[in-house]
Coordinates of C-alpha atoms and ligand atoms in Angstrom, one line a residue:
M1 CA -0.1 0.0 0.1
D2 CA 1.4 3.3 -0.9
L3 CA 0.9 5.7 2.1
S4 CA 2.9 8.5 0.5
T5 CA 1.3 11.9 0.4
T6 CA 2.1 15.7 -0.8
I7 CA 1.8 18.7 0.9
A8 CA 2.2 22.1 -0.8
G9 CA 4.3 20.2 -3.5
V10 CA 6.4 18.4 -1.2
R11 CA 6.4 14.7 -1.3
F12 CA 6.2 12.7 2.1
P13 CA 7.1 9.0 2.2
S14 CA 4.1 8.3 4.5
C15 CA 1.2 10.2 5.8
F16 CA 2.3 9.8 9.6
M17 CA 4.7 12.2 11.2
N18 CA 5.2 13.7 14.8
A19 CA 3.3 16.7 15.9
A20 CA 5.3 19.7 16.8
G21 CA 6.2 19.5 20.4
A22 CA 6.2 15.7 20.6
R23 CA 9.7 14.2 21.1
C24 CA 11.3 16.9 18.9
V25 CA 13.1 19.4 21.2
T26 CA 16.7 18.4 21.3
G27 CA 19.2 17.4 18.5
D28 CA 19.0 13.9 19.7
E29 CA 15.2 13.7 19.6
L30 CA 15.2 15.2 16.1
D31 CA 17.8 12.5 14.9
A32 CA 15.7 9.6 16.6
L33 CA 12.7 11.1 14.4
G34 CA 15.0 11.1 11.4
R35 CA 15.8 7.4 12.0
S36 CA 12.2 6.4 12.7
R37 CA 9.4 5.7 10.2
S38 CA 8.0 9.1 10.9
A39 CA 7.4 10.8 7.5
A40 CA 8.9 13.9 8.5
I41 CA 10.9 15.7 11.0
V42 CA 8.8 18.3 12.6
T43 CA 10.8 20.6 15.1
K44 CA 9.6 21.9 18.3
S45 CA 8.0 25.4 18.0
M46 CA 11.2 27.8 18.2
T47 CA 11.4 31.0 20.1
L48 CA 14.0 33.7 19.8
A49 CA 15.9 32.8 22.9
P50 CA 16.3 29.3 24.3
R51 CA 13.6 28.4 27.1
D52 CA 13.3 25.9 29.7
G53 CA 9.6 26.1 29.7
N54 CA 7.2 25.9 32.5
P55 CA 7.8 24.2 35.9
E56 CA 7.2 20.5 36.2
P57 CA 5.0 18.5 36.3
R58 CA 3.8 20.0 33.0
Y59 CA 2.5 16.8 31.2
Y60 CA 0.0 14.3 32.3
G61 CA -1.3 11.3 30.2
F62 CA -4.5 9.5 31.2
P63 CA -6.8 7.0 29.2
A64 CA -8.8 9.5 27.5
G65 CA -6.0 11.8 26.4
S66 CA -3.3 14.2 27.9
I67 CA -3.0 17.7 29.3
N68 CA 0.1 19.7 28.9
S69 CA 1.5 23.1 29.7
M70 CA 5.1 22.7 28.6
G71 CA 5.5 26.6 27.9
L72 CA 7.6 26.2 24.6
P73 CA 10.8 24.8 26.0
N74 CA 13.2 24.8 23.0
L75 CA 16.8 25.5 22.1
G76 CA 16.2 28.8 20.5
Y77 CA 16.1 29.5 16.8
L78 CA 19.7 29.7 16.2
A79 CA 20.3 26.3 17.5
Y80 CA 17.6 24.9 15.1
A81 CA 19.1 26.9 12.3
R82 CA 22.3 24.9 12.8
I83 CA 20.6 21.6 13.3
I84 CA 18.3 21.7 10.3
P85 CA 20.8 21.4 7.7
E86 CA 22.3 18.2 9.4
L87 CA 18.9 16.5 9.4
R88 CA 19.0 16.5 5.7
K89 CA 20.9 13.2 5.8
F90 CA 17.7 11.5 6.7
G91 CA 16.3 12.2 3.3
K92 CA 12.9 13.2 4.4
P93 CA 11.0 16.4 4.8
I94 CA 11.8 18.8 7.6
I95 CA 8.9 21.0 8.9
A96 CA 10.3 23.9 11.0
S97 CA 7.8 25.2 13.6
V98 CA 8.0 28.8 14.4
A99 CA 6.6 30.7 17.4
G100 CA 7.3 34.0 19.1
F101 CA 6.1 36.5 21.7
S102 CA 5.7 39.4 19.2
E103 CA 5.3 39.9 15.5
E104 CA 8.9 41.0 15.2
D105 CA 10.2 37.6 16.8
F106 CA 8.1 35.6 14.2
V107 CA 9.6 37.7 11.4
I108 CA 13.3 37.5 12.6
I109 CA 13.0 33.6 13.2
A110 CA 11.2 32.8 10.0
K111 CA 13.8 34.8 8.0
V112 CA 16.8 32.9 9.5
I113 CA 15.1 29.6 9.6
N114 CA 14.1 29.9 5.9
E115 CA 17.8 30.3 5.0
S116 CA 18.4 27.0 6.8
R117 CA 16.1 25.5 4.1
P118 CA 13.5 23.2 5.8
D119 CA 11.1 21.9 3.3
L120 CA 8.2 23.6 5.0
I121 CA 7.6 26.0 7.8
E122 CA 4.7 25.8 10.1
V123 CA 3.8 29.0 11.7
N124 CA 2.4 28.3 15.3
L125 CA -0.2 30.7 16.1
S126 CA -1.8 28.6 18.8
C127 CA 0.3 27.6 21.9
P128 CA -2.2 28.0 24.9
N129 CA 0.5 27.7 27.6
I130 CA 2.3 30.9 28.1
P131 CA 0.9 32.8 31.1
G132 CA -0.4 36.1 30.1
E133 CA -0.1 35.6 26.4
P134 CA -3.4 34.9 24.4
Q135 CA -3.5 32.5 21.5
I136 CA -2.7 34.6 18.4
G137 CA -5.0 32.5 16.1
Y138 CA -8.0 33.7 18.1
D139 CA -7.4 37.2 16.8
P140 CA -7.9 37.4 13.1
D141 CA -6.5 40.9 12.6
V142 CA -3.3 40.2 14.6
S143 CA -3.0 36.8 12.6
A144 CA -3.4 38.6 9.3
R145 CA -0.7 41.2 9.9
L146 CA 1.7 38.7 11.4
L147 CA 1.2 36.2 8.5
K148 CA 1.6 38.9 5.9
R149 CA 4.9 39.8 7.5
V150 CA 6.1 36.3 7.9
R151 CA 5.0 35.5 4.3
N152 CA 7.3 38.1 3.0
V153 CA 10.4 36.7 4.3
V154 CA 9.8 33.1 3.6
S155 CA 10.3 31.3 0.2
V156 CA 9.8 27.7 1.2
P157 CA 6.0 26.6 1.7
M158 CA 4.5 28.2 4.7
G159 CA 1.5 26.8 6.6
V160 CA -0.1 27.7 9.8
K161 CA -0.9 25.7 13.0
L162 CA -4.2 26.9 14.1
P163 CA -6.0 26.6 17.6
P164 CA -9.4 24.7 17.5
Y165 CA -12.4 26.9 16.7
F166 CA -15.7 26.1 18.1
D167 CA -17.9 28.3 16.0
P168 CA -18.4 28.5 12.1
A169 CA -18.2 32.3 12.2
H170 CA -14.6 32.0 13.6
Q171 CA -13.6 29.6 11.0
E172 CA -15.2 31.6 8.2
R173 CA -13.2 34.7 9.5
M174 CA -10.0 32.8 9.7
A175 CA -10.3 31.4 6.2
Q176 CA -10.8 35.0 4.8
V177 CA -7.5 35.9 6.6
L178 CA -5.8 32.9 5.2
E179 CA -6.9 33.6 1.7
G180 CA -5.3 37.0 1.7
V181 CA -1.9 35.9 3.1
G182 CA -0.6 33.2 0.8
V183 CA -0.7 30.3 3.2
Q184 CA 0.0 26.9 1.6
F185 CA -1.1 24.4 4.2
L186 CA -2.9 24.2 7.4
S187 CA -2.2 22.1 10.6
L188 CA -5.5 21.5 12.4
I189 CA -5.6 21.6 15.6
N190 CA -3.3 22.5 18.3
S191 CA -4.3 21.2 21.6
V192 CA -7.6 22.5 23.2
G193 CA -6.5 25.2 25.3
N194 CA -6.9 25.7 28.9
G195 CA -8.7 22.5 30.0
L196 CA -8.4 21.2 33.5
V197 CA -7.7 17.8 34.7
V198 CA -8.6 16.9 38.3
N199 CA -7.2 14.2 40.6
P200 CA -10.2 13.5 42.9
D201 CA -8.2 11.2 45.4
E202 CA -5.6 13.8 45.8
E203 CA -8.1 16.7 45.4
R204 CA -5.6 18.5 43.3
V205 CA -4.9 19.4 39.6
A206 CA -2.7 17.3 37.4
I207 CA -0.1 19.7 36.1
K208 CA 1.8 22.8 37.9
P209 CA 1.8 25.7 35.4
K210 CA -1.2 28.0 35.4
G211 CA -3.1 26.6 38.4
G212 CA -3.4 23.3 36.4
F213 CA -5.0 24.8 33.2
G214 CA -3.5 23.3 30.1
G215 CA -3.7 22.2 26.5
L216 CA -5.8 18.9 26.0
G217 CA -4.7 16.3 23.4
G218 CA -5.3 12.8 22.4
P219 CA -8.4 10.9 21.9
L220 CA -10.9 13.2 23.8
I221 CA -10.1 15.9 21.2
K222 CA -10.5 14.1 18.2
P223 CA -14.1 15.2 17.3
V224 CA -13.0 18.8 17.6
A225 CA -9.9 18.2 15.4
L226 CA -12.1 16.3 12.8
A227 CA -14.8 19.2 12.9
N228 CA -12.0 21.8 12.3
V229 CA -10.4 19.6 9.4
R230 CA -14.0 19.3 7.8
A231 CA -14.8 22.9 8.3
F232 CA -11.6 24.1 6.6
W233 CA -11.7 21.6 3.8
K234 CA -15.1 22.9 2.9
L235 CA -14.3 26.5 3.4
F236 CA -11.4 26.1 0.8
G237 CA -13.2 23.6 -1.4
G238 CA -10.3 21.3 -0.9
R239 CA -7.8 23.5 -2.4
L240 CA -5.6 23.9 0.7
P241 CA -3.8 20.9 1.9
I242 CA -4.5 20.0 5.6
I243 CA -2.6 18.2 8.2
G244 CA -4.9 16.7 10.7
V245 CA -3.8 16.9 14.3
G246 CA -5.7 15.5 17.2
G247 CA -6.6 12.0 18.5
V248 CA -4.7 9.8 16.0
V249 CA -4.0 6.8 18.1
N250 CA -4.9 4.0 15.6
G251 CA -5.4 3.5 11.8
T252 CA -9.0 4.2 11.9
D253 CA -8.6 7.6 13.6
A254 CA -6.2 8.6 10.7
F255 CA -8.7 7.2 8.1
E256 CA -11.4 9.5 9.7
H257 CA -9.0 12.6 9.4
F258 CA -8.5 11.8 5.7
L259 CA -12.4 11.4 5.2
C260 CA -12.8 14.7 6.6
G261 CA -10.2 16.2 4.2
A262 CA -6.7 15.8 5.7
S263 CA -3.7 14.9 3.6
A264 CA -1.6 13.7 6.3
V265 CA -1.8 13.5 9.9
Q266 CA 0.4 14.4 13.0
V267 CA 0.7 12.3 16.1
G268 CA 1.2 13.9 19.5
T269 CA -0.1 12.4 22.5
A270 CA 0.2 8.7 21.1
L271 CA 3.9 9.4 20.3
V272 CA 4.8 10.7 23.7
E273 CA 3.0 7.8 25.3
E274 CA 4.1 4.9 23.0
G275 CA 7.4 6.1 21.6
L276 CA 8.7 6.0 18.0
G277 CA 7.1 2.5 17.2
V278 CA 3.9 4.0 16.8
F279 CA 4.5 5.1 13.3
E280 CA 5.0 1.7 12.0
R281 CA 1.8 0.4 13.8
L282 CA -0.1 3.2 12.5
E283 CA 1.1 2.5 8.9
N284 CA 0.1 -1.1 9.2
E285 CA -3.2 -0.3 10.6
L286 CA -4.2 2.3 8.1
A287 CA -2.7 0.2 5.2
M288 CA -5.1 -2.9 6.2
L289 CA -8.2 -0.7 6.6
L290 CA -7.6 1.0 3.3
A291 CA -7.1 -2.3 1.6
R292 CA -10.0 -3.9 3.2
K293 CA -12.2 -0.8 1.9
G294 CA -10.6 -0.9 -1.6
Y295 CA -8.9 2.4 -1.3
A296 CA -5.3 2.4 -3.2
S297 CA -4.0 5.3 -0.9
P298 CA -5.0 7.6 1.7
L299 CA -5.5 10.3 -0.9
A300 CA -8.1 8.2 -2.6
C301 CA -10.6 8.9 0.2
R302 CA -9.6 12.2 1.1
G303 CA -12.7 14.5 1.8
N304 CA -15.1 11.5 0.9
L305 CA -17.2 11.8 4.1
K306 CA -20.7 11.4 3.4
E307 CA -23.5 13.6 5.0
L308 CA -27.0 12.4 5.8
Ligands
LIG401 N1 0.7 23.5 22.0 C1 1.8 24.3 21.7 O1 1.8 24.9 20.8 N2 2.9 24.4 22.5 C2 3.0 23.5 23.6 N3 2.0 22.9 24.1 C3 0.6 22.8 23.3 O2 -0.1 22.2 23.5 C4 3.7 24.1 24.8 O3 5.1 24.2 24.6 O4 3.2 24.6 25.7

């Protein structure tokens, strides 16, 4: 079964890759992704200065999913600008995830990282875990201004990682913004921000930062992820490639993302919980499912979701 896919003109050897943030902070972790069956190497979202991130414990996994408030721990963009060319040896696409605390940060980072020639740049407008910093993707005007400026300094294909939207009006408004700024792919969705997981035995929260509030991931957010993939697929009439992110734990989850309109999927919680072997398992499960259903590839079922 051919599980390869194409995003913004870049070919990926399969349709499963890590989500930004999952096992992709250090040079060693990025190397390990290079050696694994991940279809791409997606970096941790990078900021101007290196960051230790929020205090621990800052990740908690439970059967229905995960909560995290990592706080963008990363090596700083200059380190990734050095590491990215070294990752070329793995012969798979590299996606650089770019974050920042001001418009200017994003522009400086994108410009330098673009010169290190990742295959794609994913602009993260949706980290929910920085105390006092709202998620940029919830402000369409700020997003539009920022993306226009970043677009001007980036020559590789540029995409955006958006937060989940819960109202069609917000999805429509963001689609208008994206139309105007030359975005070439979407990664949908970042974690569902500012959830709260409670440990009733201990009568306390599960993670330390922000009083326990953090981004939710894993199976419990899959319907929200699928809804956003579907909504943006329809808003763009299938013209803009989408990487589905949220709740991909088995081959069927990935199939559902493809039916909704995704061209590839990223794996976050399941990668953190299971390790790098997750990619081979997902490939096998999806290949078996597609064969059983008579599809020649994941792209053959893309967007095919039936309505009643
Ligand atoms: N989404 C992000 O964009 N960043 C991380 N967590 C998350 O859910 C983080 O670093 O906090």
